[in-house]
Tab-separated table of C-alpha atoms in Angstrom:
chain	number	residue	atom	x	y	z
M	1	UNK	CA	-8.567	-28.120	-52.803
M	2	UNK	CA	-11.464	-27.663	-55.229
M	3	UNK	CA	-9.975	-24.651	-57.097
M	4	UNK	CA	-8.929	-26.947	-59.951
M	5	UNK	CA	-11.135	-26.772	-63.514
M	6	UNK	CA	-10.302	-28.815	-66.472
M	7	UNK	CA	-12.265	-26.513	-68.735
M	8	UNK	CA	-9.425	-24.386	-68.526
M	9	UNK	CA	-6.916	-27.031	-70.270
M	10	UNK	CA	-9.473	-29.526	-71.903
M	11	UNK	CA	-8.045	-30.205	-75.384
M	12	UNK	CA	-4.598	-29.892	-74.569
M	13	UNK	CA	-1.495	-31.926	-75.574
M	14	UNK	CA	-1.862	-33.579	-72.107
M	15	UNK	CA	-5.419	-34.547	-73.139
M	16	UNK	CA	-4.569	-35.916	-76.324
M	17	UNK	CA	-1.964	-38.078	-74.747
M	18	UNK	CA	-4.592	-39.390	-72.134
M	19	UNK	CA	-7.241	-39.942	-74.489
M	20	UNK	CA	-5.255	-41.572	-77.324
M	21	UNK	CA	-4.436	-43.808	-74.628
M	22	UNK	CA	-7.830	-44.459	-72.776
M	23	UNK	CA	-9.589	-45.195	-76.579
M	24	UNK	CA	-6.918	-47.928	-77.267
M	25	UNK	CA	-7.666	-49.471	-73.975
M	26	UNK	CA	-11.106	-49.574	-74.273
M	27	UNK	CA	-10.788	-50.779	-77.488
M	28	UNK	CA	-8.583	-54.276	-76.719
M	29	UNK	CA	-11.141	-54.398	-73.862
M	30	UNK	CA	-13.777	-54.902	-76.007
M	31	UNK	CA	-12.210	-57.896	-78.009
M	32	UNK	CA	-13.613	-60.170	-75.435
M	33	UNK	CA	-17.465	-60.311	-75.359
M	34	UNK	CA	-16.698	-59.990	-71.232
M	35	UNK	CA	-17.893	-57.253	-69.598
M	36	UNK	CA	-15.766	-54.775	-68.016
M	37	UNK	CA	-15.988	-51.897	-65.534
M	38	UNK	CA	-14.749	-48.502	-66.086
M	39	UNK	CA	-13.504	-46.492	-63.073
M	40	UNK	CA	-12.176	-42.568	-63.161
M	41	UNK	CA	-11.703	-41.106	-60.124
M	42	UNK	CA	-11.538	-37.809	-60.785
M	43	UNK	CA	-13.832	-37.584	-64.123
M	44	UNK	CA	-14.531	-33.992	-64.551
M	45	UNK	CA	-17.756	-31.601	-65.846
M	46	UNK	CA	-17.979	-34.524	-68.857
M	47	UNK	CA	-17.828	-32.196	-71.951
M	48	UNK	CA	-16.122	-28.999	-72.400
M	49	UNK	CA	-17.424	-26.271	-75.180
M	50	UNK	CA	-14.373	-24.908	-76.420
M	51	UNK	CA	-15.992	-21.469	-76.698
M	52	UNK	CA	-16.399	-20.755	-73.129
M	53	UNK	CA	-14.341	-18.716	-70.905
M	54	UNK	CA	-12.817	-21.129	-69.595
M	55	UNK	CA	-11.249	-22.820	-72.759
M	56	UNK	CA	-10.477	-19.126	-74.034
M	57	UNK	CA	-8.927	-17.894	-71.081
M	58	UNK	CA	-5.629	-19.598	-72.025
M	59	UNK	CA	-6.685	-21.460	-75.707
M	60	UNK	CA	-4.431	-24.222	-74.835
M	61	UNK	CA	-6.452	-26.516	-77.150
M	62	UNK	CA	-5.192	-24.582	-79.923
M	63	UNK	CA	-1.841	-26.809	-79.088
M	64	UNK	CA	-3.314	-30.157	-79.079
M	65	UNK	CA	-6.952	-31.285	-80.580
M	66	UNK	CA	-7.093	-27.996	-82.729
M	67	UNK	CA	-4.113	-28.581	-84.549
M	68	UNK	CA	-5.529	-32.407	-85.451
M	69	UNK	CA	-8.751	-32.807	-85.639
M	70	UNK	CA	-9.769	-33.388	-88.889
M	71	UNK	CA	-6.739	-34.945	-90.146
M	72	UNK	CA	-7.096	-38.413	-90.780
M	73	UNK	CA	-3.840	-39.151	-92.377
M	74	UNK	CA	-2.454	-39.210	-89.012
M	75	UNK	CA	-1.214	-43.384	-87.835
M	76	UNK	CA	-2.315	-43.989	-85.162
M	77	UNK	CA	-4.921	-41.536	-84.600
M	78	UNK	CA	-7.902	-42.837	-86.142
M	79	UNK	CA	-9.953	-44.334	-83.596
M	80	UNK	CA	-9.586	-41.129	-81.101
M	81	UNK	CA	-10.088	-38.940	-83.854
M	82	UNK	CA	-13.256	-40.284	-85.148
M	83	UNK	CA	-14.373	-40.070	-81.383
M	84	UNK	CA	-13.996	-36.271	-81.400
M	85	UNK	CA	-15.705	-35.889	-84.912
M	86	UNK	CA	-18.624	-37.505	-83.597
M	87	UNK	CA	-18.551	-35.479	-80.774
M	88	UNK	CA	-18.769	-32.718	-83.400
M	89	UNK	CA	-21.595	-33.511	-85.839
M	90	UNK	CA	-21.678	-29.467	-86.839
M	91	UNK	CA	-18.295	-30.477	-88.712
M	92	UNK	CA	-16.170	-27.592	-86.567
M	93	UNK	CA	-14.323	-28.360	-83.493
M	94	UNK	CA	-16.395	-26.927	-80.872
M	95	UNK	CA	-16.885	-29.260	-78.005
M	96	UNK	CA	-14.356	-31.333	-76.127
M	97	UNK	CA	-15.338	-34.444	-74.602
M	98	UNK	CA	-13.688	-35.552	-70.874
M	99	UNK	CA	-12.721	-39.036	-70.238
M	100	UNK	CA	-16.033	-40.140	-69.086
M	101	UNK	CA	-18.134	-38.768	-71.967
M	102	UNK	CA	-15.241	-41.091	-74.091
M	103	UNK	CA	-15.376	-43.660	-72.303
M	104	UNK	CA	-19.952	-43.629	-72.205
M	105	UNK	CA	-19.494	-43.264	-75.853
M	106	UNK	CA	-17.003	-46.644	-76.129
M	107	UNK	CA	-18.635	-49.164	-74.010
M	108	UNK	CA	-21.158	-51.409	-74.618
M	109	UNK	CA	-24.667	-52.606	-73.155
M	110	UNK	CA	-22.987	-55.339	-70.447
M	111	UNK	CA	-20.188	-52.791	-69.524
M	112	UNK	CA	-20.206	-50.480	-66.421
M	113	UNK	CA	-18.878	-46.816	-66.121
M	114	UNK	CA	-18.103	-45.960	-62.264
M	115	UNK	CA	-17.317	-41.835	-62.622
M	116	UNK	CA	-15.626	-39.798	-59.165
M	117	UNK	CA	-16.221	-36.019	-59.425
M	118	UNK	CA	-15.616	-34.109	-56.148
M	119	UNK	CA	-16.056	-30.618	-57.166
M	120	UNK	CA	-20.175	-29.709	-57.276
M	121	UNK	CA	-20.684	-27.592	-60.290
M	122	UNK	CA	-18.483	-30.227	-62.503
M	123	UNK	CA	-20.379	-33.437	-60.390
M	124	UNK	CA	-23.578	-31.542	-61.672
M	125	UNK	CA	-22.449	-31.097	-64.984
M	126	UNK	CA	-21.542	-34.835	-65.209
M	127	UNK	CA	-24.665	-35.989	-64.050
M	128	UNK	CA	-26.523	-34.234	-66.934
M	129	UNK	CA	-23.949	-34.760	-69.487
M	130	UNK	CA	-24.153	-38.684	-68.869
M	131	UNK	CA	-28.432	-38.449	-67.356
M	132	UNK	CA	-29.129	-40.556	-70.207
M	133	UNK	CA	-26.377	-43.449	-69.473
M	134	UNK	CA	-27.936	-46.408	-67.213
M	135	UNK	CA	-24.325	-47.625	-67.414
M	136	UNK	CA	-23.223	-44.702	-65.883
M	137	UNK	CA	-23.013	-44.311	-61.894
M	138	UNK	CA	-21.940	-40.476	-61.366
M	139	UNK	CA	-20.515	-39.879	-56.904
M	140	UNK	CA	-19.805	-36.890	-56.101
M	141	UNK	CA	-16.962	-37.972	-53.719
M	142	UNK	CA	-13.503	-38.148	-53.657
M	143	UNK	CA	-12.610	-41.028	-55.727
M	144	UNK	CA	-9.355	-42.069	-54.047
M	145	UNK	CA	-11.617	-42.502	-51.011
M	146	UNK	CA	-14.339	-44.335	-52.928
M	147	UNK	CA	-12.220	-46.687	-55.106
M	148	UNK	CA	-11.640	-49.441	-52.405
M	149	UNK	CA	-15.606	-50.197	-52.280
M	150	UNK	CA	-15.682	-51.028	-55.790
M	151	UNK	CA	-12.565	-53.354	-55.702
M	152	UNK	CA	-12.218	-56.180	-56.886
M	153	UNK	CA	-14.818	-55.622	-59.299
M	154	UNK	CA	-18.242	-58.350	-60.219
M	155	UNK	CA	-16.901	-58.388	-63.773
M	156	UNK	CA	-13.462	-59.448	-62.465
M	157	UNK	CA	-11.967	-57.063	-65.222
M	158	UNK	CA	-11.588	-53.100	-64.865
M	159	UNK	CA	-9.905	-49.994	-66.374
M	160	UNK	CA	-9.430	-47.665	-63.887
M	161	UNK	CA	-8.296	-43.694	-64.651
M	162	UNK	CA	-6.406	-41.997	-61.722
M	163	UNK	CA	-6.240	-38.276	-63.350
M	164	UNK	CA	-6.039	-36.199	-59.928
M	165	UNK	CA	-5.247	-32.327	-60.587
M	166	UNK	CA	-1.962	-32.241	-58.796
M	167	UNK	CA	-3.218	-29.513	-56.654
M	168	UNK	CA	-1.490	-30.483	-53.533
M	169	UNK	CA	2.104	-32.670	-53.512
M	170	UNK	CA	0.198	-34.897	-51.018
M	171	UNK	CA	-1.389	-36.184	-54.707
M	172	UNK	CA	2.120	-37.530	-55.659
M	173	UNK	CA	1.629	-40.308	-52.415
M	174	UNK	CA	-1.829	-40.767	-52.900
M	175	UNK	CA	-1.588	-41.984	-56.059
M	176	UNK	CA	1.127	-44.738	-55.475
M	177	UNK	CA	-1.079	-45.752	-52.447
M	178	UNK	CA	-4.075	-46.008	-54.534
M	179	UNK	CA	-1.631	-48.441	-57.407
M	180	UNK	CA	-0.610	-50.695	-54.303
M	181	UNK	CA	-4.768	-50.852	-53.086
M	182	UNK	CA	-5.534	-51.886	-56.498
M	183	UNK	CA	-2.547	-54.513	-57.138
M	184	UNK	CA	-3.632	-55.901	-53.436
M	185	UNK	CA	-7.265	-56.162	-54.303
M	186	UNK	CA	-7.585	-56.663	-57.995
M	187	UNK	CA	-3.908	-57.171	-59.707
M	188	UNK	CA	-5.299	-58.298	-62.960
M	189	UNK	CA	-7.104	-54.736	-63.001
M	190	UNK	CA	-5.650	-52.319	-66.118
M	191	UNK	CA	-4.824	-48.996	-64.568
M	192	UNK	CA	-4.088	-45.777	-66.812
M	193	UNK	CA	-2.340	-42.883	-64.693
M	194	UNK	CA	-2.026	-39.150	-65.670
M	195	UNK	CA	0.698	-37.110	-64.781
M	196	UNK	CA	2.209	-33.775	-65.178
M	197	UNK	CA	5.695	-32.655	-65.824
M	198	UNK	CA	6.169	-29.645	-63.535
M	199	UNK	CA	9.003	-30.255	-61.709
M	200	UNK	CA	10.968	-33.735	-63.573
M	201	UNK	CA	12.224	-34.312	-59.827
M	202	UNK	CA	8.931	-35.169	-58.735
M	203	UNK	CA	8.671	-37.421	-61.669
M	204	UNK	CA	11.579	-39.121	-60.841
M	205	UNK	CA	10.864	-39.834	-57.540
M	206	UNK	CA	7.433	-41.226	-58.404
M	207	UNK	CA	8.795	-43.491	-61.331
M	208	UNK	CA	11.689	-44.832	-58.920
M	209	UNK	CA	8.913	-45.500	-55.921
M	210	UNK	CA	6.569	-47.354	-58.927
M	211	UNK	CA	9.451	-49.411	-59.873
M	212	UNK	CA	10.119	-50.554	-56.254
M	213	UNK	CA	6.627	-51.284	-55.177
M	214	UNK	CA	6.372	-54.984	-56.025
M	215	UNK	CA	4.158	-54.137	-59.403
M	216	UNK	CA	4.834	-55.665	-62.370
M	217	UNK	CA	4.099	-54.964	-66.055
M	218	UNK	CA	4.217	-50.868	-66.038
M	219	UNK	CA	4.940	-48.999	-68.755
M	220	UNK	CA	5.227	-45.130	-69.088
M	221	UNK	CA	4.237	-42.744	-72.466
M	222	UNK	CA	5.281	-39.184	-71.943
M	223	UNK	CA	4.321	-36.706	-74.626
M	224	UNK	CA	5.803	-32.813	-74.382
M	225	UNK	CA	5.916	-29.444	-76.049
M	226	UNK	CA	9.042	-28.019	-75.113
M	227	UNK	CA	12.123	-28.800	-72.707
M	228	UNK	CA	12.022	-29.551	-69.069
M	229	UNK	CA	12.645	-26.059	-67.626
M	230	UNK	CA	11.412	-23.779	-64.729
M	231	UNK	CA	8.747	-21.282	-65.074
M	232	UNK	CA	7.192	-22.681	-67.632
M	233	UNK	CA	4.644	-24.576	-66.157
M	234	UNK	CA	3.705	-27.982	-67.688
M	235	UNK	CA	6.505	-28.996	-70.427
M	236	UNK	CA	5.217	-32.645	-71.014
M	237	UNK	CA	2.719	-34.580	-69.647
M	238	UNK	CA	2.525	-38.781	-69.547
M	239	UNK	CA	0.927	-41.890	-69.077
M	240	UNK	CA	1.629	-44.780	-66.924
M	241	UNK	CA	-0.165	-47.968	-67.059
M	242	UNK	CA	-0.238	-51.191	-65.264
M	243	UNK	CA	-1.403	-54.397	-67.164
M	244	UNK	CA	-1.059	-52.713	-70.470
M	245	UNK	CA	-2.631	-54.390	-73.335
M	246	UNK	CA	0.055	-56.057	-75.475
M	247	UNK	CA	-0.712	-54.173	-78.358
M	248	UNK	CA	0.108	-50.419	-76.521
M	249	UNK	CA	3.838	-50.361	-76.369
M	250	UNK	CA	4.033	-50.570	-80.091
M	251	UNK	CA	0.735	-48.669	-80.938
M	252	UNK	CA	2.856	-45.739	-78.864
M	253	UNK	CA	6.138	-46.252	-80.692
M	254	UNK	CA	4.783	-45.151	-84.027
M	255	UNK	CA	2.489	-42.330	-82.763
M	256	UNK	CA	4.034	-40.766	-80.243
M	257	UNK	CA	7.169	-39.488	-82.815
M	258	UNK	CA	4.943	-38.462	-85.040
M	259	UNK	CA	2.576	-36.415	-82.695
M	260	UNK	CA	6.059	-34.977	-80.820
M	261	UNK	CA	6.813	-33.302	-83.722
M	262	UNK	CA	3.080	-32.185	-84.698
M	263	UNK	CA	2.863	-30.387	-81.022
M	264	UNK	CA	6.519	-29.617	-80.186
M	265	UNK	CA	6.370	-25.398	-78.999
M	266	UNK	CA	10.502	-25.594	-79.512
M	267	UNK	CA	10.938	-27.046	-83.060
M	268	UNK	CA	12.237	-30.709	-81.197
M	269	UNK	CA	10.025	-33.593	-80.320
M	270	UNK	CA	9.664	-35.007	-76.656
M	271	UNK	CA	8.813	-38.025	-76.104
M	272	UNK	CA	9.772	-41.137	-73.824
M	273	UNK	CA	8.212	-45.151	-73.950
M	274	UNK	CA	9.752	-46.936	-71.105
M	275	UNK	CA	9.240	-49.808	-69.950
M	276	UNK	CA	9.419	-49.374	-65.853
M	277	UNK	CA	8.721	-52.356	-64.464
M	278	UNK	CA	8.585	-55.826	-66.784
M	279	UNK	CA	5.846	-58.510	-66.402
């Protein structure tokens, strides 16, 4: 249950993909002076060095920030990409920052950053990574457990991150129970989740249960490298969020060609924005 380590894959095409999308969020949050909560319930060590072990093992960054950073020509791009310079100030890409370290970096003074890490030495990690963040709040605890105590939140707005590992299929349910918790506590809440493309079936099955569960306004971004097939682990990797902001859908149209043909592994782009469920 805790053998899962995003050092191995930070950086990735799948990463990209998340964290395009969790900048642009955060970013339309902040229009309103309002505060807002941020909630990830499975945030990770923080900050990956891209020199370690871990990212060597398999280099999958190589695939997705490595072949970008830098290039500011890219639509669509800007905003995440300045991130991950800044996260850089030595001018080389050598450190990775998680979702929570992005999101610490985006929010302001009245904002609040609610981070679920389960496994120790990665709920340690956090906790030092972020020690100087009084916005902050690191639990080491499973955060589909620990989501329904913060729910509905005092700011009465919220961006929560669901980005479990996938370890065990029982993740698959858990997930659509924790999108019905949050539409029957707080349905106004903005909710970004991560998924895999392993096996499309599963995929399937969890788009078709999304689309019959009574929740309105979802729509899905799925970025790959190569063609579904098996033994080939993850081909594509995607996005689906609740109470979008109204800018996303077409932000997403015009990168995600574009960045399907940067990272495709076959020579063809992959890509999908659907609209499952309208408001």
């Amino acid at each position: 249950m805790l053998s899962y380590r995003h050092g191995f894959h930070a950086g990735n095409f799948a990463d990209v993909l998340k964290h395009c999308v969790l900048v642009e969020i955060i970013s339309y949050l902040k229009k309103k002076d309002a505060p807002f909560d941020y909630i990830d319930t499975h945030a990770g060590a923080g900050c990956y060095a891209l020199a370690s072990d871990m990212a060597q093992k398999n280099c999958e960054y190589l695939n997705g920030i490595g072949q970008l950073y830098g290039r500011s020509e890219l639509a669509g791009l800007q905003n995440y990409l300045r991130l991950m310079e800044g996260m850089n100030p030595q001018g080389s890409l050598q450190q990775y920052p998680g979702s929570p370290l992005i999101a610490a970096q985006l929010l302001r003074s009245q904002d609040k950053a609610w981070l679920f890490e389960l496994h120790p030495s990665d709920a340690e990690k956090l906790h030092q990574t972020l020690s100087r963040g009084r916005q902050c709040r690191v639990r080491e605890e499973d955060g589909f457990a620990g989501l329904s105590s913060l729910l509905p939140t005092r700011s009465r707005r919220a961006l929560i991150l669901i980005d479990p590992p996938y370890e065990q299929k029982a993740d698959y349910q858990r997930i659509v129970a924790a999108l019905q918790l949050i539409h029957h506590k707080m349905a106004t809440a903005t909710v970004a989740l991560w998924y895999p493309v392993v096996e499309r079936g599963r995929i399937n099955a969890l788009e078709k249960q999304l689309a019959g569960s009574g929740i309105r306004n979802i729509e899905l971004f799925e970025l790959g490298i190569r063609a579904d097939a098996e033994g080939h682990g993850m081909t594509s990797a995607g996005m689906i969020v609740v109470n979008p902001p109204w800018t996303l859908r077409k932000q997403m149209q015009e990168l995600l060609p574009a960045l399907a043909a940067d990272l495709s592994a076959d020579g063809k782009p992959h890509y999908r924005c659907v609209t499952l469920v309208a408001e």
